[in-house]
Coordinates of C-alpha atoms and ligand atoms in Angstrom, one line a residue:
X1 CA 10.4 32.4 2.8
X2 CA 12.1 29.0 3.2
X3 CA 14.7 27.8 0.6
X4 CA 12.9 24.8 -1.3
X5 CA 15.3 23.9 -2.9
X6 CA 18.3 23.2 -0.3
X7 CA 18.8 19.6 0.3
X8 CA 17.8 18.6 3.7
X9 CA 19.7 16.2 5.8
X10 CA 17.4 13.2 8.0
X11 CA 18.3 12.4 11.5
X12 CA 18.6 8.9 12.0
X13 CA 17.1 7.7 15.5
X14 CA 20.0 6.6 17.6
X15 CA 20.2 2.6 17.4
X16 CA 19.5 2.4 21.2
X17 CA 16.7 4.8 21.7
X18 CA 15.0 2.4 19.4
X19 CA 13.7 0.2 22.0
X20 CA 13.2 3.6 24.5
X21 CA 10.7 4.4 22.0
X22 CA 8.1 0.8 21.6
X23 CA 8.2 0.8 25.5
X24 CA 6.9 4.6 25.6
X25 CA 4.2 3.8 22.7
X26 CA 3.8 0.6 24.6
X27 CA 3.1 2.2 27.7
X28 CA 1.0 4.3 26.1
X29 CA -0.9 1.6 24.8
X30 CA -1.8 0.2 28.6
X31 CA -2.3 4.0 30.1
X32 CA -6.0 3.2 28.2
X33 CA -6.8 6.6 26.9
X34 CA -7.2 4.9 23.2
X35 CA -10.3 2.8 25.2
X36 CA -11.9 6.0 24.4
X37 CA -13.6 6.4 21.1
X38 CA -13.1 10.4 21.6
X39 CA -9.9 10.4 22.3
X40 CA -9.2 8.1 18.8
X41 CA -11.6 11.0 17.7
X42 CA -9.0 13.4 18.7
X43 CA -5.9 12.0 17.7
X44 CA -7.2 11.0 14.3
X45 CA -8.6 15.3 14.1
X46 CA -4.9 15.9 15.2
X47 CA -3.5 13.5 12.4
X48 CA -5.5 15.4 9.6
X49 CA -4.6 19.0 10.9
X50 CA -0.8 17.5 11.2
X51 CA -1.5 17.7 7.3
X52 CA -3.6 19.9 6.0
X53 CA -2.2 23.0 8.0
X54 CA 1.1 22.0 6.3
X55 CA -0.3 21.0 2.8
X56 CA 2.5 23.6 1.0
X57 CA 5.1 22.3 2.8
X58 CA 4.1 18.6 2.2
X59 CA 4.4 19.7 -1.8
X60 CA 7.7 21.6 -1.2
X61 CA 9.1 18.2 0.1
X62 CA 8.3 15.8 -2.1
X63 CA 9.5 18.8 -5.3
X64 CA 12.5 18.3 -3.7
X65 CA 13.1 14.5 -3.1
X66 CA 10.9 12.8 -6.1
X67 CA 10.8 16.2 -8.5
X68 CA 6.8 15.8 -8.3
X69 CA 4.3 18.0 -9.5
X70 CA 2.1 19.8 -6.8
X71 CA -0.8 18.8 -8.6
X72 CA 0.7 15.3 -8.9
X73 CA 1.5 15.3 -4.8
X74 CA -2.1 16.6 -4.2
X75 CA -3.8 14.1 -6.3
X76 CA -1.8 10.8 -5.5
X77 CA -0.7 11.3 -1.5
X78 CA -2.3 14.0 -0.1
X79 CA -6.3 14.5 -1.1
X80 CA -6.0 10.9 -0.2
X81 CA -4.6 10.7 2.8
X82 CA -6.5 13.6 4.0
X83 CA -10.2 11.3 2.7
X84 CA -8.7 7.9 4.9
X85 CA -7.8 10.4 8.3
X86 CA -11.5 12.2 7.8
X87 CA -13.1 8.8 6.9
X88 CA -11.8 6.9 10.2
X89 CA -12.7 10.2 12.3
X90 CA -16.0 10.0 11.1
X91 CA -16.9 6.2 11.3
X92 CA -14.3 5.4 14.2
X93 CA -17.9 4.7 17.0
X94 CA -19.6 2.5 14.2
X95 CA -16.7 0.3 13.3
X96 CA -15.6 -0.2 16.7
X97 CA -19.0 -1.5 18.0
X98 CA -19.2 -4.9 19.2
X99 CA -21.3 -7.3 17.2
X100 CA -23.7 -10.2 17.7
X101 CA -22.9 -13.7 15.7
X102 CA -25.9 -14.4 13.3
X103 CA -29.0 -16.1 15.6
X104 CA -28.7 -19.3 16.4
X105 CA -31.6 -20.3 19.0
X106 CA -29.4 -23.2 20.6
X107 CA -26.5 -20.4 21.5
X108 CA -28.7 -17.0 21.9
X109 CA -29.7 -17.8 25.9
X110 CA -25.1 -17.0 26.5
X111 CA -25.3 -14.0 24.9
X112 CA -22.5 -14.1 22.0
X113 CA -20.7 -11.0 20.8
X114 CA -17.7 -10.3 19.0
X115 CA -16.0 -7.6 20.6
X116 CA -13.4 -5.0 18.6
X117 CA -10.3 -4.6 20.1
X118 CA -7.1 -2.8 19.4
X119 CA -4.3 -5.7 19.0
X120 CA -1.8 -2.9 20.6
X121 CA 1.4 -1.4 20.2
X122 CA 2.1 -2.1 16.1
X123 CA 4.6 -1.4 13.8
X124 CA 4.3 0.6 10.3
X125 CA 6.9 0.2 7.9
X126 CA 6.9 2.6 4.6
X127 CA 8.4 2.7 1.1
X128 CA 9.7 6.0 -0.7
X129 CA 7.4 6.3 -3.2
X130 CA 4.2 7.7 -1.5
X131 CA 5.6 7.7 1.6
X132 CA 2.9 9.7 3.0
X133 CA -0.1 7.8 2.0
X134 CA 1.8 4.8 3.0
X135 CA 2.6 5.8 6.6
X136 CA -0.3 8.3 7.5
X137 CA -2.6 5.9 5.5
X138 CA -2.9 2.9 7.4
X139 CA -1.6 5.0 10.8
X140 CA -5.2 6.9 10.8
X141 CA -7.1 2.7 10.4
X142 CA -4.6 1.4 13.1
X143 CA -5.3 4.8 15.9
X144 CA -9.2 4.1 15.0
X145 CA -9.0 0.9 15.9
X146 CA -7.0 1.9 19.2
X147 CA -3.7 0.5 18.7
X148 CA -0.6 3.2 20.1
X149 CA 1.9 2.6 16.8
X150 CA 5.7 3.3 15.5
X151 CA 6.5 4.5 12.2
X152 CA 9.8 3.6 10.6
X153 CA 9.4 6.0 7.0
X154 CA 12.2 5.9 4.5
X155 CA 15.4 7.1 4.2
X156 CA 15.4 7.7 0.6
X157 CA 13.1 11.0 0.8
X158 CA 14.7 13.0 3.9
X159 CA 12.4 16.0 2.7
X160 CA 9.6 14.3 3.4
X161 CA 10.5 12.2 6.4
X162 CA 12.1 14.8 8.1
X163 CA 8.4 17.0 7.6
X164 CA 6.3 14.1 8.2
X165 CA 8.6 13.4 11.5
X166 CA 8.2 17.3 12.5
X167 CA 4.2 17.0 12.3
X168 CA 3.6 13.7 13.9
X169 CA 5.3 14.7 16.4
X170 CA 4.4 18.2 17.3
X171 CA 0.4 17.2 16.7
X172 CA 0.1 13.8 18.3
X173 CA 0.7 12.2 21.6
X174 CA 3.7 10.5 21.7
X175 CA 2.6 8.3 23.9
X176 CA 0.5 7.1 20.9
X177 CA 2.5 7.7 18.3
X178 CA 6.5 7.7 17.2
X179 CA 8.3 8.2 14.2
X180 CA 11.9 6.0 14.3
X181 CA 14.2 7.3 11.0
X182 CA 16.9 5.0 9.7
X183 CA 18.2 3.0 7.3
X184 CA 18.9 -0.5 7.3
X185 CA 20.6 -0.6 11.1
X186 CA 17.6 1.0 12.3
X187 CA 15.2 -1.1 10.4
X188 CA 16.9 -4.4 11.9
X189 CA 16.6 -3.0 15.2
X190 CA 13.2 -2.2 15.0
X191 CA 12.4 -5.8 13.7
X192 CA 14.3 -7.4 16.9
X193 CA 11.3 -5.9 19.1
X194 CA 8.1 -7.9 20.2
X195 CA 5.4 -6.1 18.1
X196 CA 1.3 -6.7 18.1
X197 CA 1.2 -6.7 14.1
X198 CA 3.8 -5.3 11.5
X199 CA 2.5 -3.8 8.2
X200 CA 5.7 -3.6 5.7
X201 CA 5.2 -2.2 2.4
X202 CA 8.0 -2.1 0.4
X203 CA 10.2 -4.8 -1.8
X204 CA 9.6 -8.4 -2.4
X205 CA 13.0 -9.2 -0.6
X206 CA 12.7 -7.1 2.3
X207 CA 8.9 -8.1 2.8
X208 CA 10.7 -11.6 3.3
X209 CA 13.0 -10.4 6.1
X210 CA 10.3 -8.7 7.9
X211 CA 8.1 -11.6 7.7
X212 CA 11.2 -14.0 9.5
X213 CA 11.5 -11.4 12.0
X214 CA 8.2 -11.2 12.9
X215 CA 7.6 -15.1 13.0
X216 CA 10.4 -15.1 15.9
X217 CA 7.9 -13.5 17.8
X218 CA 4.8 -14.6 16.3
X219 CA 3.5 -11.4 15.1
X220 CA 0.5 -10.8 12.9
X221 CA 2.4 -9.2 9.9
X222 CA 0.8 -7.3 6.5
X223 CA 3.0 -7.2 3.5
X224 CA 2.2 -5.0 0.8
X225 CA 4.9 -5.4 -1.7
X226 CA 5.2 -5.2 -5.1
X227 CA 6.4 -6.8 -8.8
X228 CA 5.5 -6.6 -12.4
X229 CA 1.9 -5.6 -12.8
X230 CA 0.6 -6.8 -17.0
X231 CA -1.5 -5.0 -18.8
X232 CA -3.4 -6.3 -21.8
X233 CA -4.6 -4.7 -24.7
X234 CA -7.3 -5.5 -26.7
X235 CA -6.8 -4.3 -30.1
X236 CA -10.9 -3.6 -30.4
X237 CA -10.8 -1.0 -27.4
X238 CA -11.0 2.6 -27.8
X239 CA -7.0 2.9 -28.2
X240 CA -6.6 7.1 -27.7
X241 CA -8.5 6.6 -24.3
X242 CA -6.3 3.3 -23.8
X243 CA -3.3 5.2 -24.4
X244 CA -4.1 8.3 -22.2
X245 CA -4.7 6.0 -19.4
X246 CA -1.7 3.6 -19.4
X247 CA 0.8 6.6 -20.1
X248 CA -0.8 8.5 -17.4
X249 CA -0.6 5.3 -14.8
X250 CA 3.0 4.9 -16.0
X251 CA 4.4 7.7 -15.8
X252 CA 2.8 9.3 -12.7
X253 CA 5.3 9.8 -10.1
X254 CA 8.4 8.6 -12.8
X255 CA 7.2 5.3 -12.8
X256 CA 7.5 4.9 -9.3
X257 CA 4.4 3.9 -8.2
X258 CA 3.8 0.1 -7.0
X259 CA 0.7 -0.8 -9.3
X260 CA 2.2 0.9 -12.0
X261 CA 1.3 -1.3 -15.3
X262 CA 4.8 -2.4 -15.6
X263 CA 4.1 -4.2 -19.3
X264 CA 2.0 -4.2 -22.1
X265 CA 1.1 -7.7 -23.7
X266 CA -1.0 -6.6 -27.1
X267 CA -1.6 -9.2 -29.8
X268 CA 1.1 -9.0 -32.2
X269 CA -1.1 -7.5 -35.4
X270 CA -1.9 -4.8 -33.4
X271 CA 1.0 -3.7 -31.9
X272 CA 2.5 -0.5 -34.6
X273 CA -1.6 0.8 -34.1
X274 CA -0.7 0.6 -30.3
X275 CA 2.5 2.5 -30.6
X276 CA 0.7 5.2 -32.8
X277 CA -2.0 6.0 -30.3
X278 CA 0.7 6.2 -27.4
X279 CA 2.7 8.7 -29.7
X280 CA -0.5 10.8 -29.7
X281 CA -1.2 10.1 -26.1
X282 CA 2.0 11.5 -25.2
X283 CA 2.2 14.5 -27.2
X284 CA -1.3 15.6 -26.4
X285 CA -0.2 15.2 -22.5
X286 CA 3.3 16.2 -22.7
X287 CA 3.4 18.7 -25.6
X288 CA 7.4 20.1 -24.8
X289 CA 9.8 17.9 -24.4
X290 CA 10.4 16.1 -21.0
X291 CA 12.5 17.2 -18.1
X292 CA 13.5 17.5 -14.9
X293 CA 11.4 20.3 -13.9
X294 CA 8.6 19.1 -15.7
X295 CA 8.7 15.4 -15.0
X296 CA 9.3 13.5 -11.4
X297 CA 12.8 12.2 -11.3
X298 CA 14.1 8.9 -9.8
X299 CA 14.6 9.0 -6.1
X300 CA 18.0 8.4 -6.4
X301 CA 21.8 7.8 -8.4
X302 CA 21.3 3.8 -7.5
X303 CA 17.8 4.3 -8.8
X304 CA 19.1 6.0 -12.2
X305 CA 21.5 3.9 -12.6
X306 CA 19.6 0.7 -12.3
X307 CA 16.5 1.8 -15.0
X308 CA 19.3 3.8 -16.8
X309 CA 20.9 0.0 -17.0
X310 CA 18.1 -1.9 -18.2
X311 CA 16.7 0.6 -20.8
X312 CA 20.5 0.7 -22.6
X313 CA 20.6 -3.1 -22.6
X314 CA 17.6 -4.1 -24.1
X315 CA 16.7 -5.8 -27.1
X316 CA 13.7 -4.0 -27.9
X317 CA 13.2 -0.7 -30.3
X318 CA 12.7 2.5 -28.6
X319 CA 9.2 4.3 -29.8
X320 CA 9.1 7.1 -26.9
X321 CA 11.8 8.8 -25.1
X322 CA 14.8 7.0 -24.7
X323 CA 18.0 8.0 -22.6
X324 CA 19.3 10.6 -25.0
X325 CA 17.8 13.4 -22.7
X326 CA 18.6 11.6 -19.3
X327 CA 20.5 13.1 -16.9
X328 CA 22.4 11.4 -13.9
X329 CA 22.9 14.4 -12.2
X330 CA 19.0 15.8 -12.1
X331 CA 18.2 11.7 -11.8
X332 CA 15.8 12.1 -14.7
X333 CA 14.6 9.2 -17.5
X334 CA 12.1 10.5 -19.8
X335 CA 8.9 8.6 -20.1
X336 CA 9.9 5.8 -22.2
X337 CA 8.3 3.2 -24.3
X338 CA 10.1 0.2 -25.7
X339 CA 8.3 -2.1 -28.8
X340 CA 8.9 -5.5 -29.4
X341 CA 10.2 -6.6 -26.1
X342 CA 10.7 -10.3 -25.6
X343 CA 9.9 -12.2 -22.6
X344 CA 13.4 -12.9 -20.9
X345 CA 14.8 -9.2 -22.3
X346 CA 16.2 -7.2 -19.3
X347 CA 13.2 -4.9 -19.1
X348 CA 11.3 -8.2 -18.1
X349 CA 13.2 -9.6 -15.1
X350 CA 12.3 -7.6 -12.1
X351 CA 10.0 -4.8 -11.5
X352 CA 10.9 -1.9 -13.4
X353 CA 9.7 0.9 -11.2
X354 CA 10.8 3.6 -13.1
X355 CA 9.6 5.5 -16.2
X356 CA 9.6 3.0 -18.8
X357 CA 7.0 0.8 -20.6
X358 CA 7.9 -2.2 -22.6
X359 CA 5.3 -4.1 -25.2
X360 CA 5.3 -7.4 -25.2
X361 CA 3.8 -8.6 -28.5
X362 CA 1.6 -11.7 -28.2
X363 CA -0.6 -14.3 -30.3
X364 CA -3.6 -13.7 -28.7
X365 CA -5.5 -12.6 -25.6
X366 CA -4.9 -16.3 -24.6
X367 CA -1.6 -16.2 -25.3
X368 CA -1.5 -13.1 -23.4
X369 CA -3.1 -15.1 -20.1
X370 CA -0.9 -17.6 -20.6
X371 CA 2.0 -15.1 -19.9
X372 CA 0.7 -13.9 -16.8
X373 CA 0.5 -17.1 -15.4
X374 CA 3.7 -18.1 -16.0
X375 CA 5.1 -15.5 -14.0
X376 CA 4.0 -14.6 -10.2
X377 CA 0.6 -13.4 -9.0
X378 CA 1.1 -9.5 -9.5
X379 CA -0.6 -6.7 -7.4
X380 CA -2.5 -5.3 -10.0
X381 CA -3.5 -6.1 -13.7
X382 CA -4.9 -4.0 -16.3
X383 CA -7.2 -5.1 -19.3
X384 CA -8.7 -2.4 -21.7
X385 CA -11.1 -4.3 -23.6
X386 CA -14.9 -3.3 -24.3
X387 CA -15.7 -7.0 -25.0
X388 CA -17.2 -8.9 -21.6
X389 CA -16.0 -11.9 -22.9
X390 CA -12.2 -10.8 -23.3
X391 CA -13.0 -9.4 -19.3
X392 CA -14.6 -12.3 -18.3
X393 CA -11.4 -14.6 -20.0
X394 CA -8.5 -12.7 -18.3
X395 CA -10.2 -12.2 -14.8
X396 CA -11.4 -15.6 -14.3
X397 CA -8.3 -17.1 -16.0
X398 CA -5.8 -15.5 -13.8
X399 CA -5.2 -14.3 -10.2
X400 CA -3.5 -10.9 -9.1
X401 CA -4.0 -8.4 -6.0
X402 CA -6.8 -6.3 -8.0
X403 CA -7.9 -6.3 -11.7
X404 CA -8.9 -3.1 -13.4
X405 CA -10.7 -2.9 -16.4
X406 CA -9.9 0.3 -19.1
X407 CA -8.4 2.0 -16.1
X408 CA -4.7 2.0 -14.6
X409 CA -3.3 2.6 -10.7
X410 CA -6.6 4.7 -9.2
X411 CA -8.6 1.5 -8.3
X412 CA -6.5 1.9 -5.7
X413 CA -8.0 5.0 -4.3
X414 CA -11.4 3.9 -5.4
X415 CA -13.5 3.8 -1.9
X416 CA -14.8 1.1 -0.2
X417 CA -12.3 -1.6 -2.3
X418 CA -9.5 -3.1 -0.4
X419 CA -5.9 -3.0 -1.1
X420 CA -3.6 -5.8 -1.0
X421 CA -1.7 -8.5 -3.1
X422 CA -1.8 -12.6 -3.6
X423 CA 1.3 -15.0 -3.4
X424 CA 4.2 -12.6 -4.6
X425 CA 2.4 -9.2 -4.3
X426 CA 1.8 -9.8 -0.8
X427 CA -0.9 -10.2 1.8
X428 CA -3.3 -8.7 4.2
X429 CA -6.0 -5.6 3.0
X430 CA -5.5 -2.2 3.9
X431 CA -7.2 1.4 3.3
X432 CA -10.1 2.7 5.1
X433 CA -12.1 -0.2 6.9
X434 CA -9.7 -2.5 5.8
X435 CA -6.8 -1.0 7.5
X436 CA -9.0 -0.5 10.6
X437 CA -9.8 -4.4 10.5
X438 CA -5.9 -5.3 10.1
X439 CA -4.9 -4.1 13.4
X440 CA -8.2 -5.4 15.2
X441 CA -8.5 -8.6 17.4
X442 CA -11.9 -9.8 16.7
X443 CA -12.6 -11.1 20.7
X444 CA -15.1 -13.7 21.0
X445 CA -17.2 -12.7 23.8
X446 CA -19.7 -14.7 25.7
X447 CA -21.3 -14.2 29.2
X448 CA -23.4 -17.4 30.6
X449 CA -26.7 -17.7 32.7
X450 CA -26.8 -19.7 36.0
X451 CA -29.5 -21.7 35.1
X452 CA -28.5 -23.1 31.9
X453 CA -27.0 -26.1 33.6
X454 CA -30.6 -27.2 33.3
X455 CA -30.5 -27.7 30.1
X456 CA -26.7 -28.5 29.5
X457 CA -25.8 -30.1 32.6
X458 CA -25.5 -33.6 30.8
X459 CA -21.9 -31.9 29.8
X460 CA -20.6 -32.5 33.4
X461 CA -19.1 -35.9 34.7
X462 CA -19.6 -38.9 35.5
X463 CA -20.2 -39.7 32.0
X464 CA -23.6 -42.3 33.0
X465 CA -25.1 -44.5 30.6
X466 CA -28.3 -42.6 31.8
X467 CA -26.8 -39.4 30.6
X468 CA -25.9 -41.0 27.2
X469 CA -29.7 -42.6 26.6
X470 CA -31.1 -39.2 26.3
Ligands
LIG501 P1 12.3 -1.1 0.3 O1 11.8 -2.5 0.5 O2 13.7 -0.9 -0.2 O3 12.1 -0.2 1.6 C1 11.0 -0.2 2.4 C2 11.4 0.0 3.8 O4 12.2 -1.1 4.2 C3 12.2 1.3 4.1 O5 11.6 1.9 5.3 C4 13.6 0.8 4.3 O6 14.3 1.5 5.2 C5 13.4 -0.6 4.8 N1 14.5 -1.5 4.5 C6 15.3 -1.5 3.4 N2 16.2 -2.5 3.4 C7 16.0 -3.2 4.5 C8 16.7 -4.3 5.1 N3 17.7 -5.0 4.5 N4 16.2 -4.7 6.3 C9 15.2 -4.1 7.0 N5 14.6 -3.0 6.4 C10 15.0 -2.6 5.3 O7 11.2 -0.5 -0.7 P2 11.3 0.9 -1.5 O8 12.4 0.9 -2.5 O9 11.2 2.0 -0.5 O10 9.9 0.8 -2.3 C11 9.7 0.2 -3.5 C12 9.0 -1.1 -3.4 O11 7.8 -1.0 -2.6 C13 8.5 -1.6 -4.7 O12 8.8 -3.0 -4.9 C14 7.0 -1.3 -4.7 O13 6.3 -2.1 -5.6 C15 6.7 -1.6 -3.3 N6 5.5 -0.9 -2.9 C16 4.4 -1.6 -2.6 C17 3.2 -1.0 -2.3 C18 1.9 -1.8 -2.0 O14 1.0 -1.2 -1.4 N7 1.8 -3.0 -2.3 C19 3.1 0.4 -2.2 C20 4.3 1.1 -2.5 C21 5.5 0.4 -2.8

């Protein structure tokens, strides 16, 4: 048996095999063998058995680097992954096929068609937090569509990287498919190359750097980032289902998950009835007390120390958890929850991303819009609320990535909806079709008779009065 608990190191891809690499996949890209739909077929088969005939190992890593629950892993990252690979495999021949424009008499005669074609070699750039979803994910959508692609996966979970490395590797053609490891050298290497589209998720401020990288060569890019995601409470909801939901959003995966609801705006009357149900909520789902081995942890000290810093300096009363209990050395916050937060307290400046939940007491439900709109678009926000008028106020009076109504974080799993943020939280879709549409050239596509120059041969010079008469 394997030690699972030994801390494994990452090997970072030497700085000048980098380039060594996007030429193979490149090559790979103009050998043709992704023209055929089979062979997509194949790799995409390989991609899901690169998972599922490792699915222990898969939870073993990410115990190790996030302290996750297998259930939790299973649930969040791999069930879903393992839907997206099966999903592309399976629909890989219909979404590739060529389509007609809609009928127009005047254009049907040149035969119109909008061909679906791989935009090539691309570039897939993951976060920590699921950082299989996030690689394998789109990686199945951008193979379907016949693209040859590099992964650059984080640094910050050398468990899972180094696995997710092994399998790629060892299931896939490399000429379709690389993994590069690194941190930030790596990553600005990587960016220096000529790509066909980038797809970054990650941080605001990184998102930006990628984004000027790519513009130097004019690459198609897809930023998925992140930021504070509201949710709103409307006292007249069902608060113990309420409760069970937002604690459950929050603290699945420590916090560390990028549509986490990051704040709670409640009206002010409301908010010690709020607090109560939560208490419940959280005894019911955690009945002993938090820890380490029974709670994901913070993917790292810099991580621990950051939330560790906001939690102790805030104005705000703590109602659950607190940092009592924490623990530097295991990287562990219990699932906290802070009451009367103000708007400019230190929980409220930058995406928390970590276990802890502040309420922001409000007026009103308007007053609650109000504050969302005075802060940038987020990916995701949350209203519980039974009342279609208190729905219909917050979705049409704001914008954010997704909205979710008496639910938190799985709309993002939910089939058939896309994926993706507005202004701050990003832009471009991705998950199933989506992602296969992201790295797809839509080719217009036309192929002309010889005798319509009967009917369209006024187009050609000299430009007579005679022509211009009829
Ligand atoms: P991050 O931006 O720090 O890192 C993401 C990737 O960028 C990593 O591969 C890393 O190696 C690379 N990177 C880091 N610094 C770099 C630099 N200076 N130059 C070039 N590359 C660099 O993000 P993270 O901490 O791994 O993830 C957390 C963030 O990701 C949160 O903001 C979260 O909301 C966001 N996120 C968004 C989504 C989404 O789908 N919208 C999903 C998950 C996470």
């Amino acid at each position: 048996m394997s030690d699972t608990t030994a801390p494994v190191t990452l090997t970072y891809t030497p700085v000048e095999e980098i380039e060594v690499i996007r030429d193979q996949v490149r090559k790979g890209f103009y050998s043709g063998k992704l023209k055929s739909i089979e062979y997509r077929k194949y790799q995409l088969a390989q991609l899901g058995y690169a998972i599922q005939d490792n699915l222990d190992k898969f939870r073993d890593a990410f115990k190790l680097d996030l302290g996750r629950n297998p259930l939790e892993t299973d649930f969040m990252e791999l069930g879903t992954v393992l839907k997206e690979i099966k999903e592309a495999h399976d629909k890989v021949a219909e979404w590739s096929r060529s389509e007609k424009p809609p009928f127009a008499l005047e254009f049907v005669a040149m035969r119109p068609v909008i061909r679906k074609e791989p935009k090539g070699t691309v570039l897939i750039i993951a976060p920590f937090n699921y950082p299989v979803a996030l690689s394998v994910g789109p990686l199945a959508g951008a193979i379907a569509a016949g693209n040859t692609a590099v992964l650059k996966i984080s640094e910050q979970t050398p468990a899972v990287s180094a696995l997710v490395t092994e399998v790629i590797h060892k299931y896939l053609d490399s000429d379709v498919v690389r993994v590069v490891n690194g941190a930030v050298a790596e990553t600005t290497k990587v960016l220096e190359l000529q790509w066909d589209h980038i797809l970054y998720t990650g941080g605001e401020r990184v998102g930006r750097i990628v984004a000027m990288a790519a513009a130097k060569h004019t690459t198609p890019v897809s930023l998925e980032l992140g930021g504070k995601s509201p949710l709103i409470v409307d006292p007249k909801t069902d608060l113990q289902t309420a409760a069970r939901r937002i604690l459950w959003g929050k603290g699945v995966n420590a916090g560390q998950t990028c549509v986490a609801p990051d704040y709670i705006l409640v009206p002010r009357d409301s908010q010690a009835k709020l607090v109560e149900a939560l208490q419940a909520a959280h005894a019911q789902l955690w009945p002993n007390p938090l820890t380490s081995s029974t709670f994901s942890h913070l993917v790292s000290e810099a991580a621990f120390d950051r939330v560790h810093s906001i939690i102790s300096t805030t104005t705000g009363t703590v109602v659950i958890g607190g940092l009592p209990t924490a623990s530097k050395a295991d990287k562990f916050i219990p699932l906290t929850v802070v009451k009367d937060v103000k708007g400019d307290d230190s929980l409220m400046r930058d995406e928390l991303f970590g276990p802890v939940l502040p309420i922001v007491p409000v007026d009103s439900i308007e007053d609650a819009v109000k504050f969302v709109n005075e802060r940038p678009h987020p990916l995701a926000l949350y209203v519980f609320s039974n009342d279609q008028g208190v729905k219909d106020k917050v979705a049409n009076g704001t914008q954010s990535g997704a909205i979710c109504f008496n639910e938190t974080v799985i709309h993002s799993g939910v089939y058939g909806l896309p994926f993706g943020g507005t202004g701050n939280s990003g832009y471009g879709y991705h998950t199933g079709k989506y992602s296969f549409d992201m790295f797809t050239h839509l080719r217009a596509s036309m192929d002309q008779h010889g005798w319509i120059d009967m009917m369209i041969g006024a187009r050609f010079p000299p430009y007579t009065e005679q022509k211009r008469a009829k």
